[in-house]
Short mmCIF file of C-alpha atoms in Angstrom, two decimals:
data_model
loop_
_atom_site.label_atom_id
_atom_site.label_comp_id
_atom_site.label_asym_id
_atom_site.label_seq_id
_atom_site.Cartn_x
_atom_site.Cartn_y
_atom_site.Cartn_z
CA UNK A 933 -11.99 13.95 -13.84
CA UNK A 934 -10.93 13.15 -10.26
CA UNK A 935 -7.33 14.13 -9.45
CA UNK A 936 -4.85 11.34 -8.87
CA UNK A 937 -3.94 10.77 -5.23
CA UNK A 938 -0.26 10.58 -4.24
CA UNK A 939 0.75 8.84 -1.03
CA UNK A 940 3.46 6.95 0.84
CA UNK A 941 3.57 3.40 2.21
CA UNK A 942 5.99 2.22 4.89
CA UNK A 943 6.96 -1.14 6.34
CA UNK A 944 8.65 0.52 9.35
CA UNK A 945 11.93 -1.09 8.35
CA UNK A 946 14.36 -1.66 11.22
CA UNK A 947 17.30 -2.79 9.10
CA UNK A 948 20.90 -1.62 9.34
CA UNK A 949 21.91 1.14 6.93
CA UNK A 950 24.39 -0.63 4.61
CA UNK A 951 26.21 2.64 3.86
CA UNK A 952 27.23 3.41 7.46
CA UNK A 953 26.35 0.38 9.58
CA UNK A 954 23.93 2.38 11.75
CA UNK A 955 20.90 0.63 13.21
CA UNK A 956 18.35 2.85 14.92
CA UNK A 957 16.57 1.61 18.02
CA UNK A 958 12.99 0.47 17.52
CA UNK A 959 11.73 3.46 19.51
CA UNK A 960 13.73 5.89 17.34
CA UNK A 961 12.45 4.30 14.15
CA UNK A 962 8.82 4.52 15.25
CA UNK A 963 9.29 8.16 16.33
CA UNK A 964 10.79 8.97 12.93
CA UNK A 965 7.94 7.20 11.14
CA UNK A 966 5.33 9.21 13.02
CA UNK A 967 7.17 12.42 12.14
CA UNK A 968 7.21 11.36 8.48
CA UNK A 969 3.44 10.76 8.51
CA UNK A 970 2.92 14.15 10.14
CA UNK A 971 5.09 15.78 7.46
CA UNK A 972 3.18 13.99 4.71
CA UNK A 973 -0.02 15.48 6.09
CA UNK A 974 1.49 18.96 6.30
CA UNK A 975 2.68 18.96 2.67
CA UNK A 976 -0.67 17.81 1.31
CA UNK A 977 -0.12 14.16 0.44
CA UNK A 978 -3.33 12.17 0.22
CA UNK A 979 -2.62 8.90 2.01
CA UNK A 980 -0.12 7.07 4.21
CA UNK A 981 -0.14 3.29 4.51
CA UNK A 982 1.52 1.02 7.06
CA UNK A 983 2.30 -2.58 6.15
CA UNK A 984 2.02 -5.68 8.30
CA UNK A 985 4.89 -8.09 8.84
CA UNK A 986 5.88 -10.51 11.57
CA UNK A 987 9.66 -10.67 11.19
CA UNK A 988 12.66 -9.04 12.82
CA UNK A 989 13.50 -6.45 10.16
CA UNK A 990 10.11 -4.68 10.33
CA UNK A 991 8.26 -2.96 13.19
CA UNK A 992 4.76 -3.03 11.71
CA UNK A 993 3.20 -6.14 13.24
CA UNK A 994 0.47 -3.93 14.78
CA UNK A 995 -0.20 -1.35 12.06
CA UNK A 996 -3.43 0.05 13.53
CA UNK A 997 -1.54 1.09 16.66
CA UNK A 998 0.92 3.10 14.54
CA UNK A 999 -1.91 4.55 12.47
CA UNK A 1000 -3.86 5.55 15.59
CA UNK A 1001 -0.81 7.40 16.92
CA UNK A 1002 -0.51 9.11 13.53
CA UNK A 1003 -4.22 10.00 13.55
CA UNK A 1004 -3.74 12.07 16.69
CA UNK A 1005 -0.95 14.06 14.98
CA UNK A 1006 -2.58 14.65 11.57
CA UNK A 1007 -5.65 16.37 10.18
CA UNK A 1008 -6.36 15.49 6.54
CA UNK A 1009 -4.27 12.59 5.27
CA UNK A 1010 -6.02 9.24 4.84
CA UNK A 1011 -4.58 6.44 6.99
CA UNK A 1012 -4.44 2.94 5.55
CA UNK A 1013 -2.97 -0.50 5.93
CA UNK A 1014 -0.55 -1.67 3.25
CA UNK A 1015 -1.67 -4.48 3.54
CA UNK A 1016 -3.67 -6.04 6.37
CA UNK A 1017 -2.83 -9.76 6.25
CA UNK A 1018 -6.46 -10.76 6.54
CA UNK A 1019 -5.80 -14.49 6.11
CA UNK A 1020 -4.01 -14.57 9.47
CA UNK A 1021 -6.36 -12.31 11.41
CA UNK A 1022 -9.93 -12.30 12.70
CA UNK A 1023 -12.17 -10.11 10.51
CA UNK A 1024 -14.18 -9.06 13.55
CA UNK A 1025 -11.07 -7.66 15.23
CA UNK A 1026 -9.83 -6.12 11.99
CA UNK A 1027 -13.11 -4.27 11.55
CA UNK A 1028 -13.21 -3.16 15.18
CA UNK A 1029 -9.65 -1.85 15.05
CA UNK A 1030 -10.15 0.11 11.84
CA UNK A 1031 -13.56 1.39 12.93
CA UNK A 1032 -11.88 2.71 16.07
CA UNK A 1033 -9.13 4.25 13.95
CA UNK A 1034 -11.85 5.87 11.83
CA UNK A 1035 -13.37 7.46 14.92
CA UNK A 1036 -9.99 8.68 16.19
CA UNK A 1037 -9.09 10.13 12.77
CA UNK A 1038 -12.52 11.68 12.15
CA UNK A 1039 -13.26 9.48 9.15
CA UNK A 1040 -9.85 8.93 7.51
CA UNK A 1041 -9.29 5.17 7.92
CA UNK A 1042 -9.01 2.64 5.10
CA UNK A 1043 -8.25 -1.07 4.91
CA UNK A 1044 -6.18 -2.63 2.15
CA UNK A 1045 -6.87 -6.34 2.66
CA UNK A 1046 -4.50 -8.92 1.22
CA UNK A 1047 -2.69 -12.17 1.80
CA UNK A 1048 0.76 -10.66 2.29
CA UNK A 1049 4.03 -11.47 0.55
CA UNK A 1050 5.54 -13.33 3.55
CA UNK A 1051 4.19 -16.41 5.30
CA UNK A 1052 5.50 -16.07 8.89
CA UNK A 1053 2.06 -15.13 10.18
CA UNK A 1054 0.58 -18.54 9.35
CA UNK A 1055 2.58 -20.68 11.81
CA UNK A 1056 2.69 -17.77 14.28
CA UNK A 1057 -1.10 -17.81 14.58
CA UNK A 1058 -1.53 -21.57 14.20
CA UNK A 1059 -2.77 -21.56 10.60
CA UNK A 1060 -2.11 -24.06 7.82
CA UNK A 1061 -0.38 -22.56 4.80
CA UNK A 1062 -2.24 -25.09 2.65
CA UNK A 1063 -5.37 -23.06 3.40
CA UNK A 1064 -3.77 -19.92 1.93
CA UNK A 1065 -6.53 -19.09 -0.54
CA UNK A 1066 -9.58 -20.43 1.28
CA UNK A 1067 -8.64 -18.54 4.45
CA UNK A 1068 -8.50 -15.27 2.58
CA UNK A 1069 -11.68 -15.80 0.55
CA UNK A 1070 -13.68 -16.77 3.62
CA UNK A 1071 -12.36 -13.98 5.84
CA UNK A 1072 -12.85 -11.36 3.15
CA UNK A 1073 -16.47 -12.50 2.86
CA UNK A 1074 -16.93 -12.08 6.60
CA UNK A 1075 -15.22 -8.67 6.66
CA UNK A 1076 -17.53 -7.38 3.93
CA UNK A 1077 -20.54 -8.84 5.75
CA UNK A 1078 -19.53 -6.97 8.92
CA UNK A 1079 -19.15 -3.74 6.98
CA UNK A 1080 -22.73 -4.04 5.71
CA UNK A 1081 -24.42 -5.35 8.88
CA UNK A 1082 -24.20 -4.47 12.54
CA UNK A 1083 -25.70 -7.83 13.53
CA UNK A 1084 -23.94 -10.53 11.57
CA UNK A 1085 -25.26 -13.91 10.49
CA UNK A 1086 -22.41 -15.88 8.92
CA UNK A 1087 -20.79 -19.31 8.93
CA UNK A 1088 -17.62 -20.70 7.42
CA UNK A 1089 -14.94 -23.35 7.70
CA UNK A 1090 -12.12 -21.54 9.49
CA UNK A 1091 -13.96 -19.58 12.17
CA UNK A 1092 -16.87 -20.06 14.55
CA UNK A 1093 -20.21 -18.95 13.13
CA UNK A 1094 -21.84 -15.63 13.98
CA UNK A 1095 -25.53 -15.87 14.75
CA UNK A 1096 -26.61 -12.27 14.96
CA UNK A 1097 -24.00 -10.86 17.32
CA UNK A 1098 -23.36 -7.13 16.98
CA UNK A 1099 -19.94 -5.89 15.89
CA UNK A 1100 -18.96 -2.58 17.48
CA UNK A 1101 -17.93 0.18 17.26
CA UNK A 1102 -19.18 1.33 13.88
CA UNK A 1103 -16.96 3.68 11.89
CA UNK A 1104 -17.67 7.35 11.26
CA UNK A 1105 -17.62 6.77 7.51
CA UNK A 1106 -20.89 5.28 6.31
CA UNK A 1107 -18.97 2.64 4.37
CA UNK A 1108 -15.45 1.98 5.63
CA UNK A 1109 -13.22 1.82 2.51
CA UNK A 1110 -11.86 -1.67 1.85
CA UNK A 1111 -9.39 -2.10 -1.00
CA UNK A 1112 -8.24 -5.49 -2.24
CA UNK A 1113 -4.46 -5.71 -2.31
CA UNK A 1114 -3.17 -7.94 -5.12
CA UNK A 1115 0.04 -9.10 -6.75
CA UNK A 1116 -0.09 -10.64 -10.19
CA UNK A 1117 -2.63 -13.45 -10.22
CA UNK A 1118 -5.60 -13.03 -12.59
CA UNK A 1119 -7.96 -14.61 -10.04
CA UNK A 1120 -7.25 -11.82 -7.56
CA UNK A 1121 -8.00 -9.09 -10.10
CA UNK A 1122 -11.21 -10.81 -11.15
CA UNK A 1123 -12.28 -11.29 -7.53
CA UNK A 1124 -11.84 -7.59 -6.78
CA UNK A 1125 -13.94 -6.66 -9.80
CA UNK A 1126 -16.68 -9.16 -9.02
CA UNK A 1127 -16.93 -7.81 -5.48
CA UNK A 1128 -16.86 -4.18 -6.63
CA UNK A 1129 -13.86 -3.38 -4.44
CA UNK A 1130 -11.16 -0.84 -5.28
CA UNK A 1131 -7.95 -2.53 -6.33
CA UNK A 1132 -4.47 -1.88 -4.90
CA UNK A 1133 -1.80 -3.42 -7.13
CA UNK A 1134 1.73 -4.02 -5.84
CA UNK A 1135 4.15 -3.34 -8.70
CA UNK A 1136 7.68 -3.83 -7.39
CA UNK A 1137 9.43 -5.01 -10.54
CA UNK A 1138 9.15 -5.50 -14.28
CA UNK A 1139 7.22 -3.04 -16.41
CA UNK A 1140 3.93 -1.57 -15.14
CA UNK A 1141 2.28 -1.55 -18.59
CA UNK A 1142 2.27 -5.35 -18.49
CA UNK A 1143 -0.42 -5.15 -15.79
CA UNK A 1144 -2.89 -3.55 -18.23
CA UNK A 1145 -4.54 -6.88 -19.24
CA UNK A 1146 -5.07 -7.73 -15.57
CA UNK A 1147 -6.56 -4.33 -14.85
CA UNK A 1148 -8.82 -4.72 -17.87
CA UNK A 1149 -9.87 -8.09 -16.42
CA UNK A 1150 -10.74 -6.31 -13.16
CA UNK A 1151 -13.00 -3.83 -14.93
CA UNK A 1152 -14.60 -6.56 -17.04
CA UNK A 1153 -15.40 -8.61 -13.93
CA UNK A 1154 -16.85 -5.54 -12.26
CA UNK A 1155 -19.00 -4.74 -15.29
CA UNK A 1156 -20.31 -8.31 -15.46
CA UNK A 1157 -21.22 -8.17 -11.77
CA UNK A 1158 -23.18 -4.97 -12.32
CA UNK A 1159 -20.93 -2.57 -10.43
CA UNK A 1160 -20.86 1.05 -11.55
CA UNK A 1161 -17.57 2.02 -13.18
CA UNK A 1162 -17.15 4.95 -10.77
CA UNK A 1163 -17.09 2.45 -7.89
CA UNK A 1164 -14.15 0.61 -9.47
CA UNK A 1165 -10.77 2.24 -9.08
CA UNK A 1166 -7.15 1.20 -9.25
CA UNK A 1167 -4.33 2.18 -6.91
CA UNK A 1168 -0.66 1.26 -7.17
CA UNK A 1169 1.90 0.42 -4.51
CA UNK A 1170 5.26 1.25 -6.12
CA UNK A 1171 8.85 1.44 -4.99
CA UNK A 1172 10.12 4.98 -5.41
CA UNK A 1173 12.11 7.91 -4.09
CA UNK A 1174 12.59 11.53 -5.10
CA UNK A 1175 15.53 13.86 -4.44
CA UNK A 1176 16.61 17.27 -5.72
CA UNK A 1177 18.55 15.68 -8.59
CA UNK A 1178 18.36 12.31 -10.29
CA UNK A 1179 22.00 11.60 -9.47
CA UNK A 1180 21.32 12.26 -5.80
CA UNK A 1181 18.21 10.07 -5.86
CA UNK A 1182 20.17 7.17 -7.34
CA UNK A 1183 23.10 7.60 -4.96
CA UNK A 1184 20.76 7.76 -1.97
CA UNK A 1185 18.45 4.91 -2.91
CA UNK A 1186 20.45 2.21 -4.68
CA UNK A 1187 22.68 0.91 -1.82
CA UNK A 1188 19.79 0.18 0.55
CA UNK A 1189 17.54 -1.06 -2.24
CA UNK A 1190 20.20 -3.50 -3.45
CA UNK A 1191 20.92 -4.70 0.09
CA UNK A 1192 17.24 -5.35 0.86
CA UNK A 1193 16.39 -7.15 -2.37
CA UNK A 1194 19.60 -9.16 -2.38
CA UNK A 1195 18.76 -10.31 1.16
CA UNK A 1196 15.23 -11.24 0.11
CA UNK A 1197 16.64 -12.96 -2.94
CA UNK A 1198 18.60 -15.35 -0.74
CA UNK A 1199 15.29 -16.52 0.74
CA UNK A 1200 13.40 -16.72 -2.55
CA UNK A 1201 16.01 -17.85 -5.04
CA UNK A 1202 16.47 -14.52 -6.84
CA UNK A 1203 19.88 -13.47 -8.16
CA UNK A 1204 21.69 -10.61 -6.39
CA UNK A 1205 20.45 -7.14 -7.29
CA UNK A 1206 22.89 -5.36 -9.59
CA UNK A 1207 23.23 -1.73 -10.64
CA UNK A 1208 22.33 -2.76 -14.20
CA UNK A 1209 19.10 -4.34 -12.99
CA UNK A 1210 18.31 -1.23 -10.95
CA UNK A 1211 18.99 1.08 -13.90
CA UNK A 1212 16.73 -0.99 -16.14
CA UNK A 1213 13.86 -0.78 -13.65
CA UNK A 1214 14.47 2.94 -13.27
CA UNK A 1215 14.24 3.43 -17.05
CA UNK A 1216 11.29 4.99 -18.90
CA UNK A 1217 9.05 1.90 -18.79
CA UNK A 1218 10.37 0.23 -15.62
CA UNK A 1219 8.67 -0.09 -12.26
CA UNK A 1220 10.96 2.06 -10.10
CA UNK A 1221 9.95 5.70 -9.52
CA UNK A 1222 13.38 7.04 -8.61
CA UNK A 1223 14.68 10.42 -9.76
CA UNK A 1224 14.26 14.18 -9.50
CA UNK A 1225 10.75 15.66 -9.18
CA UNK A 1226 10.30 16.20 -12.91
CA UNK A 1227 11.46 12.70 -13.85
CA UNK A 1228 9.28 11.07 -11.20
CA UNK A 1229 6.26 13.14 -12.25
CA UNK A 1230 6.76 12.13 -15.89
CA UNK A 1231 7.01 8.47 -14.85
CA UNK A 1232 3.76 8.73 -12.90
CA UNK A 1233 2.05 10.27 -15.93
CA UNK A 1234 3.38 7.47 -18.15
CA UNK A 1235 2.10 4.77 -15.80
CA UNK A 1236 -1.24 6.54 -15.41
CA UNK A 1237 -1.73 6.53 -19.18
CA UNK A 1238 -0.34 3.03 -19.75
CA UNK A 1239 -2.79 1.52 -17.26
CA UNK A 1240 -5.83 3.46 -18.43
CA UNK A 1241 -5.92 5.79 -15.42
CA UNK A 1242 -5.12 5.17 -11.77
CA UNK A 1243 -6.73 6.70 -8.69
CA UNK A 1244 -3.73 6.54 -6.35
CA UNK A 1245 0.01 5.90 -6.43
CA UNK A 1246 1.74 5.21 -3.11
CA UNK A 1247 5.52 5.36 -2.82
CA UNK A 1248 7.32 2.66 -0.86
CA UNK A 1249 10.60 4.27 0.23
CA UNK A 1250 11.43 2.42 3.44
CA UNK A 1251 12.93 -0.63 1.69
CA UNK A 1252 16.11 1.39 1.08
CA UNK A 1253 16.91 2.07 4.79
CA UNK A 1254 17.31 5.78 4.06
CA UNK A 1255 18.32 8.26 6.77
CA UNK A 1256 15.36 10.02 8.33
CA UNK A 1257 16.30 13.46 7.03
CA UNK A 1258 16.30 12.15 3.47
CA UNK A 1259 12.90 10.48 3.88
CA UNK A 1260 11.46 13.73 5.22
CA UNK A 1261 12.86 15.69 2.27
CA UNK A 1262 11.56 13.14 -0.22
CA UNK A 1263 8.14 13.33 1.42
CA UNK A 1264 8.19 17.11 1.11
CA UNK A 1265 9.17 16.95 -2.57
CA UNK A 1266 6.36 14.50 -3.27
CA UNK A 1267 3.77 16.73 -1.65
CA UNK A 1268 4.96 20.18 -2.74
CA UNK A 1269 6.44 19.53 -6.19
CA UNK A 1270 5.61 16.12 -7.68
CA UNK A 1271 1.92 15.87 -6.79
CA UNK A 1272 1.00 19.40 -7.98
CA UNK A 1273 2.98 18.86 -11.19
CA UNK A 1274 1.20 15.58 -11.95
CA UNK A 1275 -2.23 17.00 -11.24
CA UNK A 1276 -1.63 20.08 -13.38
CA UNK A 1277 -0.44 17.96 -16.31
CA UNK A 1278 -3.51 15.73 -16.05
CA UNK A 1279 -5.80 18.77 -16.07
CA UNK A 1280 -4.01 20.11 -19.15
CA UNK A 1281 -4.35 16.75 -20.94
CA UNK A 1282 -8.04 16.56 -20.15
CA UNK A 1283 -8.58 19.93 -21.82
CA UNK A 1284 -6.93 18.95 -25.12
#
């Protein structure tokens, strides 16, 4: 049985800390983020992902640039997007950027391709939001074509045709990993399975076990398409944070979490985030992975079992605008305490 991978995702949040009113400069925030990625590598975490947004409160509009800087400071950790908003980008450039990252990192680059949870990129790059799904389907098809072929023959609706042009450079990895990032639509899960792509599921609320039917749909679609089960794997993007004690984790995380999701709620029609709502999500079957190392490890094991086995869980901690020193400590706890505990428990269960 392959060990579960534990990682971190970041959106390079540039928001004000609601507990003290401090706003770091953009340069300070990027420097801190690179130090966090370096620390994640040092403590043995498996992956670090950088999101992509095009709005004032995030600094990740050019994630491959951040990842390339991190590649020069790390040795083993895999470097990924979280997610690449493929609908609003050119697949040729996406492939070239990540292939270059793969060369810089000596074969550690990954793409998580998705449509994103915000829509600012569509008008920014002159795209029609009404083409939301067709843009993604077409560009994903081209990206996969480029991965398989140096000289590409392809035509579509939203981009000029390719008639045998070469796409360079090629990555160090023989097959650059491309995950499909999804939310909660059955069509997205089925598409990932039919294409034989690993699946990265964003679970930011509710109860993770409710995603089991969708994950089963993913495997069923993959089986029908003739893909080997070992080529199909599921990763999770989850909101979480670990501290020395559960009380400390809650006290650290809740204020920034509530501020961020209440602010988003004003845009999307959600009610304000309350402590009761937070506590419910932090409960035994809820989506939040917030607590001391033992509690977080037990929650990971529960989710792993409830979903029939997952290949990777990545912690999104930056939504809570935590001080840098706390993010570094949480990263250390994930790598040195939580991840070894989870892996040991899974080995013990497999031997029963």
